[in-house]
Each structure stands twice: as structure tokens, then as C-alpha cells.
Amino acid sequence: MSRLPARWRGRLAGGVALAAIGYVVTVLLDMDPRPLPYVVWSVVVLTLAFLVLDTVDVPAAQWQQGLPAPPDRVDEATSDLRVLSSHQQADQPSDALARRLVALARERDPDLADALERELADASRLSPADIDRILTRIEDVRDAH
């Protein structure tokens, strides 16, 4: 038989002592207690008391609502939009859009990034159809993995 931890032995001894004292007091006060119902009542009351005592020191539960929120892309999306706008509106567009597309491809597949870098090396202005085609290629690589 396993031994009870000291904490439980103390609780059990204290509970039995309290119940015995209570029984003696009810006999002295001439209440004529019946032993079996008194024992059941004592077990229930002491169990509830010990449960309440056990929950007093426990810290409150911290529940997490769903998955953590993804990082906010507001600044990144604004930056991408700025690069696209300046590419379409500039008389002499810079290679910022090509660099951005190659960097995006490099995150997904370095081989595709190298191919895009060679392909975009001599392109001065990309049409919206070309941009869409490149982004579709990048997304296809992501979906394939």
C-alpha cells in the first residue's frame, strides 16, 4: 500500500479530529446525532473545505484566445505599393521593383530567384501583365512545397 504524503496525513488527521470534536459537541448539546449520516456529512463538508483551501493559492488561469495574430504587414504593403507606383509613373524606372521581386522569390526558391534575376537584368519597365506572371510563378513555387 502506498504511503500518503505528509500533507494528506495531516489533513486526514485534522479532518478526523474536527469531525470527532463536532460529534462530541452535538452529543453534549443533546442533539442525538446518528453516526452514519454524521460521518457522511463530515466527509462532504471537509472535502469541500479542502477543495476551497487548495484553490486559494492557485494563480488565475490565463486563457489564450485562438492563434496569435500574424505580424502586421501594413508598412511592408505600403512600401510595396510605393515601389509599384513609382515603377509605373517614373520616366526612367529604377530596378527597385526587380530587386523586390527577386528578394521575394529568394525567400521561396533560390533557383527561381537566380532565374528571375537574369531575366529582369535587362528589363527597364515591367508591364502589369509581366508583374502578375512573375508573382504567379513565385506563388506556384510556394504552393508546390
CSV table of N, CA and C in Angstrom, one decimal:
chain,number,residue,atom,x,y,z
A,1,MET,N,0.8,-1.2,0.0
A,1,MET,CA,0.0,0.0,0.0
A,1,MET,C,0.9,1.2,0.0
A,2,SER,N,0.5,2.2,-0.8
A,2,SER,CA,1.4,3.4,-0.9
A,2,SER,C,1.1,4.3,0.3
A,3,ARG,N,2.2,5.0,0.6
A,3,ARG,CA,2.1,5.9,1.8
A,3,ARG,C,1.5,7.2,1.4
A,4,LEU,N,0.7,7.8,2.2
A,4,LEU,CA,0.1,9.1,2.0
A,4,LEU,C,1.2,10.2,2.2
A,5,PRO,N,1.2,11.2,1.4
A,5,PRO,CA,2.1,12.3,1.7
A,5,PRO,C,1.8,13.0,3.0
A,6,ALA,N,2.8,13.6,3.6
A,6,ALA,CA,2.6,14.2,4.9
A,6,ALA,C,1.4,15.2,4.9
A,7,ARG,N,1.3,16.0,3.8
A,7,ARG,CA,0.2,16.9,3.7
A,7,ARG,C,-1.1,16.3,3.9
A,8,TRP,N,-1.3,15.1,3.2
A,8,TRP,CA,-2.6,14.4,3.2
A,8,TRP,C,-2.8,13.8,4.6
A,9,ARG,N,-1.7,13.2,5.2
A,9,ARG,CA,-1.9,12.6,6.5
A,9,ARG,C,-2.3,13.7,7.5
A,10,GLY,N,-1.8,14.9,7.4
A,10,GLY,CA,-2.2,16.0,8.3
A,10,GLY,C,-3.6,16.4,8.1
A,11,ARG,N,-4.0,16.5,6.8
A,11,ARG,CA,-5.4,16.8,6.5
A,11,ARG,C,-6.4,15.7,7.1
A,12,LEU,N,-6.0,14.5,6.8
A,12,LEU,CA,-6.9,13.4,7.3
A,12,LEU,C,-7.0,13.4,8.8
A,13,ALA,N,-5.8,13.6,9.5
A,13,ALA,CA,-5.9,13.6,11.0
A,13,ALA,C,-6.7,14.8,11.5
A,14,GLY,N,-6.5,16.0,10.8
A,14,GLY,CA,-7.2,17.2,11.2
A,14,GLY,C,-8.7,17.0,11.0
A,15,GLY,N,-9.0,16.4,9.8
A,15,GLY,CA,-10.5,16.2,9.5
A,15,GLY,C,-11.1,15.2,10.5
A,16,VAL,N,-10.4,14.1,10.8
A,16,VAL,CA,-11.0,13.2,11.8
A,16,VAL,C,-11.1,13.8,13.1
A,17,ALA,N,-10.2,14.6,13.5
A,17,ALA,CA,-10.2,15.3,14.8
A,17,ALA,C,-11.4,16.3,14.8
A,18,LEU,N,-11.6,17.1,13.8
A,18,LEU,CA,-12.7,18.1,13.7
A,18,LEU,C,-14.0,17.4,13.7
A,19,ALA,N,-14.1,16.3,13.0
A,19,ALA,CA,-15.4,15.5,13.0
A,19,ALA,C,-15.7,14.9,14.4
A,20,ALA,N,-14.7,14.4,15.0
A,20,ALA,CA,-14.9,13.8,16.4
A,20,ALA,C,-15.3,14.9,17.4
A,21,ILE,N,-14.6,16.1,17.3
A,21,ILE,CA,-15.0,17.2,18.2
A,21,ILE,C,-16.4,17.6,17.9
A,22,GLY,N,-16.8,17.7,16.7
A,22,GLY,CA,-18.1,18.1,16.3
A,22,GLY,C,-19.1,17.1,16.8
A,23,TYR,N,-18.8,15.8,16.7
A,23,TYR,CA,-19.7,14.8,17.2
A,23,TYR,C,-19.9,14.9,18.7
A,24,VAL,N,-18.8,15.1,19.4
A,24,VAL,CA,-18.9,15.2,20.9
A,24,VAL,C,-19.7,16.4,21.3
A,25,VAL,N,-19.5,17.5,20.6
A,25,VAL,CA,-20.3,18.7,20.9
A,25,VAL,C,-21.8,18.5,20.6
A,26,THR,N,-22.1,17.8,19.5
A,26,THR,CA,-23.6,17.6,19.3
A,26,THR,C,-24.2,16.6,20.3
A,27,VAL,N,-23.4,15.7,20.8
A,27,VAL,CA,-23.9,14.8,21.9
A,27,VAL,C,-24.0,15.6,23.2
A,28,LEU,N,-23.1,16.5,23.5
A,28,LEU,CA,-23.1,17.3,24.7
A,28,LEU,C,-24.3,18.3,24.7
A,29,LEU,N,-24.6,18.7,23.5
A,29,LEU,CA,-25.8,19.7,23.3
A,29,LEU,C,-27.1,18.9,23.2
A,30,ASP,N,-27.0,17.6,23.4
A,30,ASP,CA,-28.2,16.7,23.4
A,30,ASP,C,-29.0,16.8,22.1
A,31,MET,N,-28.2,16.7,20.9
A,31,MET,CA,-28.9,16.8,19.6
A,31,MET,C,-29.1,15.4,19.1
A,32,ASP,N,-28.7,14.4,19.7
A,32,ASP,CA,-28.9,13.0,19.3
A,32,ASP,C,-28.5,12.7,17.9
A,33,PRO,N,-27.2,12.9,17.6
A,33,PRO,CA,-26.7,12.7,16.2
A,33,PRO,C,-26.7,11.2,15.8
A,34,ARG,N,-27.0,10.9,14.6
A,34,ARG,CA,-26.9,9.5,14.1
A,34,ARG,C,-25.5,9.4,13.5
A,35,PRO,N,-24.7,8.3,13.9
A,35,PRO,CA,-23.3,8.2,13.5
A,35,PRO,C,-23.1,8.2,12.0
A,36,LEU,N,-23.8,7.3,11.2
A,36,LEU,CA,-23.6,7.2,9.8
A,36,LEU,C,-23.9,8.5,9.0
A,37,PRO,N,-25.0,9.1,9.2
A,37,PRO,CA,-25.3,10.3,8.4
A,37,PRO,C,-24.3,11.4,8.8
A,38,TYR,N,-23.9,11.4,10.1
A,38,TYR,CA,-22.9,12.4,10.6
A,38,TYR,C,-21.5,12.2,9.9
A,39,VAL,N,-21.1,11.0,9.7
A,39,VAL,CA,-19.8,10.7,9.1
A,39,VAL,C,-19.9,11.1,7.6
A,40,VAL,N,-21.0,10.8,6.9
A,40,VAL,CA,-21.2,11.2,5.5
A,40,VAL,C,-21.1,12.7,5.4
A,41,TRP,N,-21.9,13.4,6.3
A,41,TRP,CA,-21.9,14.9,6.3
A,41,TRP,C,-20.5,15.4,6.5
A,42,SER,N,-19.8,14.9,7.5
A,42,SER,CA,-18.5,15.3,7.8
A,42,SER,C,-17.5,15.2,6.6
A,43,VAL,N,-17.6,14.0,5.9
A,43,VAL,CA,-16.7,13.8,4.8
A,43,VAL,C,-17.0,14.8,3.7
A,44,VAL,N,-18.3,15.1,3.4
A,44,VAL,CA,-18.7,16.0,2.4
A,44,VAL,C,-18.2,17.4,2.7
A,45,VAL,N,-18.4,17.9,3.9
A,45,VAL,CA,-18.1,19.2,4.4
A,45,VAL,C,-16.5,19.4,4.4
A,46,LEU,N,-15.8,18.4,4.9
A,46,LEU,CA,-14.4,18.5,4.9
A,46,LEU,C,-13.8,18.5,3.5
A,47,THR,N,-14.3,17.7,2.6
A,47,THR,CA,-13.8,17.6,1.2
A,47,THR,C,-14.0,19.0,0.6
A,48,LEU,N,-15.2,19.6,0.7
A,48,LEU,CA,-15.4,20.9,0.1
A,48,LEU,C,-14.5,21.9,0.7
A,49,ALA,N,-14.3,21.9,2.0
A,49,ALA,CA,-13.3,22.8,2.7
A,49,ALA,C,-11.9,22.7,2.2
A,50,PHE,N,-11.5,21.4,2.0
A,50,PHE,CA,-10.1,21.2,1.5
A,50,PHE,C,-10.0,21.7,0.0
A,51,LEU,N,-11.0,21.4,-0.8
A,51,LEU,CA,-11.0,21.9,-2.2
A,51,LEU,C,-10.9,23.4,-2.2
A,52,VAL,N,-11.7,24.1,-1.4
A,52,VAL,CA,-11.6,25.6,-1.4
A,52,VAL,C,-10.2,26.0,-0.9
A,53,LEU,N,-9.7,25.4,0.1
A,53,LEU,CA,-8.3,25.8,0.5
A,53,LEU,C,-7.3,25.5,-0.6
A,54,ASP,N,-7.4,24.5,-1.3
A,54,ASP,CA,-6.5,24.2,-2.4
A,54,ASP,C,-6.5,25.2,-3.5
A,55,THR,N,-7.7,25.8,-3.8
A,55,THR,CA,-7.8,26.8,-4.9
A,55,THR,C,-7.5,28.2,-4.5
A,56,VAL,N,-7.3,28.5,-3.2
A,56,VAL,CA,-7.0,29.8,-2.7
A,56,VAL,C,-5.6,30.3,-3.3
A,57,ASP,N,-4.6,29.4,-3.2
A,57,ASP,CA,-3.3,29.8,-3.6
A,57,ASP,C,-3.0,29.7,-5.1
A,58,VAL,N,-3.9,29.1,-5.8
A,58,VAL,CA,-3.6,28.8,-7.3
A,58,VAL,C,-3.8,30.1,-8.0
A,59,PRO,N,-2.8,30.5,-8.9
A,59,PRO,CA,-3.0,31.7,-9.7
A,59,PRO,C,-4.1,31.5,-10.7
A,60,ALA,N,-4.7,32.6,-11.1
A,60,ALA,CA,-5.8,32.6,-12.1
A,60,ALA,C,-5.3,32.1,-13.4
A,61,ALA,N,-6.2,31.3,-14.1
A,61,ALA,CA,-5.8,30.8,-15.4
A,61,ALA,C,-5.7,31.9,-16.4
A,62,GLN,N,-4.8,31.8,-17.3
A,62,GLN,CA,-4.6,32.7,-18.4
A,62,GLN,C,-5.0,32.0,-19.7
A,63,TRP,N,-6.1,32.3,-20.2
A,63,TRP,CA,-6.6,31.6,-21.4
A,63,TRP,C,-6.1,32.4,-22.6
A,64,GLN,N,-5.7,31.7,-23.7
A,64,GLN,CA,-5.3,32.4,-24.9
A,64,GLN,C,-6.4,32.2,-25.9
A,65,GLN,N,-6.8,33.3,-26.5
A,65,GLN,CA,-7.9,33.3,-27.5
A,65,GLN,C,-7.3,33.0,-28.9
A,66,GLY,N,-7.5,31.8,-29.3
A,66,GLY,CA,-7.1,31.4,-30.7
A,66,GLY,C,-5.6,31.5,-30.9
A,67,LEU,N,-5.3,31.6,-32.2
A,67,LEU,CA,-3.8,31.6,-32.5
A,67,LEU,C,-3.3,33.1,-32.4
A,68,PRO,N,-2.1,33.2,-32.2
A,68,PRO,CA,-1.5,34.6,-32.1
A,68,PRO,C,-1.7,35.3,-33.4
A,69,ALA,N,-1.9,36.6,-33.3
A,69,ALA,CA,-2.2,37.4,-34.6
A,69,ALA,C,-0.9,37.4,-35.4
A,70,PRO,N,-1.1,37.3,-36.7
A,70,PRO,CA,0.1,37.4,-37.6
A,70,PRO,C,0.7,38.8,-37.5
A,71,PRO,N,1.9,38.9,-37.8
A,71,PRO,CA,2.5,40.2,-37.8
A,71,PRO,C,1.9,41.2,-38.8
A,72,ASP,N,1.8,42.4,-38.4
A,72,ASP,CA,1.1,43.4,-39.2
A,72,ASP,C,2.0,43.7,-40.4
A,73,ARG,N,1.4,43.7,-41.7
A,73,ARG,CA,2.2,44.0,-42.9
A,73,ARG,C,1.8,45.3,-43.4
A,74,VAL,N,1.3,46.2,-42.6
A,74,VAL,CA,0.8,47.5,-43.2
A,74,VAL,C,2.0,48.3,-43.8
A,75,ASP,N,3.1,48.4,-43.0
A,75,ASP,CA,4.3,49.1,-43.5
A,75,ASP,C,4.9,48.4,-44.8
A,76,GLU,N,4.9,47.1,-44.7
A,76,GLU,CA,5.5,46.4,-45.9
A,76,GLU,C,4.6,46.5,-47.1
A,77,ALA,N,3.3,46.4,-46.9
A,77,ALA,CA,2.4,46.5,-48.1
A,77,ALA,C,2.5,48.0,-48.6
A,78,THR,N,2.6,49.0,-47.8
A,78,THR,CA,2.7,50.3,-48.2
A,78,THR,C,3.9,50.5,-49.0
A,79,SER,N,5.0,49.9,-48.5
A,79,SER,CA,6.3,50.0,-49.2
A,79,SER,C,6.2,49.4,-50.6
A,80,ASP,N,5.6,48.2,-50.7
A,80,ASP,CA,5.4,47.5,-51.9
A,80,ASP,C,4.6,48.3,-52.9
A,81,LEU,N,3.5,48.9,-52.4
A,81,LEU,CA,2.7,49.8,-53.3
A,81,LEU,C,3.5,51.0,-53.8
A,82,ARG,N,4.3,51.6,-52.9
A,82,ARG,CA,5.1,52.7,-53.3
A,82,ARG,C,6.1,52.3,-54.4
A,83,VAL,N,6.7,51.2,-54.3
A,83,VAL,CA,7.6,50.7,-55.3
A,83,VAL,C,6.9,50.5,-56.6
A,84,LEU,N,5.7,49.8,-56.6
A,84,LEU,CA,4.9,49.6,-57.8
A,84,LEU,C,4.5,50.9,-58.4
A,85,SER,N,4.0,51.8,-57.6
A,85,SER,CA,3.6,53.1,-58.2
A,85,SER,C,4.7,53.9,-58.8
A,86,SER,N,5.9,53.9,-58.1
A,86,SER,CA,7.0,54.7,-58.7
A,86,SER,C,7.5,54.0,-60.0
A,87,HIS,N,7.4,52.7,-60.1
A,87,HIS,CA,7.9,52.0,-61.2
A,87,HIS,C,7.0,52.3,-62.4
A,88,GLN,N,5.7,52.4,-62.2
A,88,GLN,CA,4.7,52.7,-63.3
A,88,GLN,C,4.7,54.2,-63.7
A,89,GLN,N,5.0,55.1,-62.8
A,89,GLN,CA,4.9,56.5,-63.0
A,89,GLN,C,6.2,57.2,-63.5
A,90,ALA,N,7.3,56.6,-63.1
A,90,ALA,CA,8.6,57.2,-63.4
A,90,ALA,C,9.0,57.2,-64.9
A,91,ASP,N,9.6,58.3,-65.3
A,91,ASP,CA,10.1,58.4,-66.7
A,91,ASP,C,11.2,57.3,-66.9
A,92,GLN,N,12.1,57.2,-66.0
A,92,GLN,CA,13.1,56.2,-66.0
A,92,GLN,C,13.0,55.4,-64.7
A,93,PRO,N,12.3,54.3,-64.8
A,93,PRO,CA,12.1,53.5,-63.6
A,93,PRO,C,13.4,52.8,-63.1
A,94,SER,N,13.5,52.8,-61.8
A,94,SER,CA,14.7,52.1,-61.2
A,94,SER,C,14.5,50.6,-61.2
A,95,ASP,N,15.5,50.0,-60.7
A,95,ASP,CA,15.4,48.5,-60.6
A,95,ASP,C,14.9,48.0,-59.3
A,96,ALA,N,14.2,48.9,-58.5
A,96,ALA,CA,13.7,48.6,-57.2
A,96,ALA,C,12.7,47.5,-57.2
A,97,LEU,N,11.8,47.5,-58.2
A,97,LEU,CA,10.8,46.5,-58.4
A,97,LEU,C,11.4,45.2,-58.7
A,98,ALA,N,12.4,45.2,-59.6
A,98,ALA,CA,13.0,43.9,-59.9
A,98,ALA,C,13.7,43.3,-58.7
A,99,ARG,N,14.4,44.2,-57.9
A,99,ARG,CA,15.1,43.7,-56.7
A,99,ARG,C,14.1,43.1,-55.7
A,100,ARG,N,12.9,43.8,-55.6
A,100,ARG,CA,11.9,43.4,-54.7
A,100,ARG,C,11.3,42.0,-55.1
A,101,LEU,N,11.1,41.8,-56.4
A,101,LEU,CA,10.6,40.5,-56.9
A,101,LEU,C,11.6,39.4,-56.7
A,102,VAL,N,12.9,39.7,-57.0
A,102,VAL,CA,13.9,38.7,-56.8
A,102,VAL,C,14.1,38.3,-55.3
A,103,ALA,N,14.0,39.3,-54.4
A,103,ALA,CA,14.0,39.0,-53.0
A,103,ALA,C,12.9,38.2,-52.5
A,104,LEU,N,11.7,38.4,-53.0
A,104,LEU,CA,10.5,37.6,-52.7
A,104,LEU,C,10.7,36.2,-53.2
A,105,ALA,N,11.2,36.1,-54.4
A,105,ALA,CA,11.5,34.7,-55.0
A,105,ALA,C,12.5,34.0,-54.2
A,106,ARG,N,13.6,34.7,-53.7
A,106,ARG,CA,14.7,34.1,-53.0
A,106,ARG,C,14.2,33.5,-51.7
A,107,GLU,N,13.1,34.1,-51.1
A,107,GLU,CA,12.6,33.6,-49.8
A,107,GLU,C,11.9,32.2,-50.1
A,108,ARG,N,11.4,32.0,-51.3
A,108,ARG,CA,10.7,30.8,-51.7
A,108,ARG,C,11.6,29.8,-52.3
A,109,ASP,N,12.4,30.2,-53.3
A,109,ASP,CA,13.2,29.3,-54.0
A,109,ASP,C,14.4,30.0,-54.6
A,110,PRO,N,15.6,29.7,-54.1
A,110,PRO,CA,16.8,30.4,-54.6
A,110,PRO,C,17.1,30.2,-56.1
A,111,ASP,N,16.7,29.0,-56.7
A,111,ASP,CA,16.9,28.8,-58.1
A,111,ASP,C,16.0,29.7,-58.9
A,112,LEU,N,14.8,29.8,-58.5
A,112,LEU,CA,13.9,30.7,-59.2
A,112,LEU,C,14.3,32.2,-59.1
A,113,ALA,N,14.9,32.6,-57.9
A,113,ALA,CA,15.4,33.9,-57.8
A,113,ALA,C,16.6,34.2,-58.7
A,114,ASP,N,17.4,33.2,-58.9
A,114,ASP,CA,18.5,33.4,-59.9
A,114,ASP,C,18.0,33.5,-61.3
A,115,ALA,N,17.0,32.7,-61.6
A,115,ALA,CA,16.5,32.8,-63.0
A,115,ALA,C,15.8,34.1,-63.2
A,116,LEU,N,15.0,34.6,-62.2
A,116,LEU,CA,14.4,35.9,-62.3
A,116,LEU,C,15.4,37.1,-62.4
A,117,GLU,N,16.5,36.9,-61.6
A,117,GLU,CA,17.5,38.0,-61.7
A,117,GLU,C,18.1,38.1,-63.1
A,118,ARG,N,18.4,37.0,-63.7
A,118,ARG,CA,18.9,37.0,-65.1
A,118,ARG,C,17.8,37.6,-66.1
A,119,GLU,N,16.6,37.2,-65.9
A,119,GLU,CA,15.5,37.6,-66.7
A,119,GLU,C,15.2,39.1,-66.6
A,120,LEU,N,15.3,39.6,-65.4
A,120,LEU,CA,15.0,41.0,-65.2
A,120,LEU,C,16.2,42.0,-65.3
A,121,ALA,N,17.4,41.4,-65.6
A,121,ALA,CA,18.6,42.2,-65.6
A,121,ALA,C,18.5,43.3,-66.7
A,122,ASP,N,17.9,43.0,-67.8
A,122,ASP,CA,17.9,44.0,-68.9
A,122,ASP,C,16.5,44.7,-69.1
A,123,ALA,N,15.6,44.3,-68.2
A,123,ALA,CA,14.2,44.9,-68.4
A,123,ALA,C,14.2,46.3,-67.7
A,124,SER,N,13.7,47.3,-68.4
A,124,SER,CA,13.6,48.6,-67.9
A,124,SER,C,12.3,48.9,-67.2
A,125,ARG,N,11.2,48.6,-67.9
A,125,ARG,CA,9.9,48.8,-67.3
A,125,ARG,C,9.1,47.5,-67.5
A,126,LEU,N,8.5,47.0,-66.4
A,126,LEU,CA,7.7,45.8,-66.4
A,126,LEU,C,6.2,46.2,-66.6
A,127,SER,N,5.5,45.5,-67.4
A,127,SER,CA,4.1,45.7,-67.6
A,127,SER,C,3.4,45.0,-66.4
A,128,PRO,N,2.1,45.5,-66.1
A,128,PRO,CA,1.3,44.8,-65.1
A,128,PRO,C,1.2,43.3,-65.4
A,129,ALA,N,1.1,42.9,-66.7
A,129,ALA,CA,1.0,41.5,-67.0
A,129,ALA,C,2.2,40.8,-66.7
A,130,ASP,N,3.4,41.4,-66.9
A,130,ASP,CA,4.7,40.8,-66.5
A,130,ASP,C,4.8,40.6,-65.0
A,131,ILE,N,4.4,41.6,-64.3
A,131,ILE,CA,4.5,41.6,-62.8
A,131,ILE,C,3.6,40.4,-62.3
A,132,ASP,N,2.4,40.3,-62.9
A,132,ASP,CA,1.5,39.3,-62.5
A,132,ASP,C,2.0,37.9,-62.8
A,133,ARG,N,2.6,37.8,-64.0
A,133,ARG,CA,3.2,36.5,-64.4
A,133,ARG,C,4.3,36.1,-63.4
A,134,ILE,N,5.2,37.0,-63.0
A,134,ILE,CA,6.3,36.7,-62.1
A,134,ILE,C,5.7,36.4,-60.7
A,135,LEU,N,4.8,37.1,-60.3
A,135,LEU,CA,4.2,36.8,-58.9
A,135,LEU,C,3.5,35.4,-59.0
A,136,THR,N,2.9,35.1,-60.1
A,136,THR,CA,2.2,33.8,-60.2
A,136,THR,C,3.3,32.7,-60.1
A,137,ARG,N,4.4,32.9,-60.8
A,137,ARG,CA,5.5,31.9,-60.7
A,137,ARG,C,6.0,31.7,-59.3
A,138,ILE,N,6.1,32.8,-58.6
A,138,ILE,CA,6.6,32.8,-57.2
A,138,ILE,C,5.6,32.0,-56.3
A,139,GLU,N,4.3,32.3,-56.5
A,139,GLU,CA,3.3,31.7,-55.7
A,139,GLU,C,3.2,30.2,-56.1
A,140,ASP,N,3.4,29.8,-57.3
A,140,ASP,CA,3.4,28.4,-57.7
A,140,ASP,C,4.5,27.6,-57.0
A,141,VAL,N,5.6,28.2,-56.8
A,141,VAL,CA,6.7,27.6,-56.1
A,141,VAL,C,6.3,27.3,-54.7
A,142,ARG,N,5.7,28.3,-54.1
A,142,ARG,CA,5.3,28.2,-52.7
A,142,ARG,C,4.2,27.1,-52.5
A,143,ASP,N,3.3,27.1,-53.5
A,143,ASP,CA,2.2,26.1,-53.4
A,143,ASP,C,2.7,24.6,-53.6
A,144,ALA,N,3.8,24.5,-54.4
A,144,ALA,CA,4.4,23.2,-54.7
A,144,ALA,C,5.0,22.6,-53.5
A,145,HIS,N,5.5,23.4,-52.6
A,145,HIS,CA,6.2,22.9,-51.4
A,145,HIS,C,5.2,22.6,-50.3
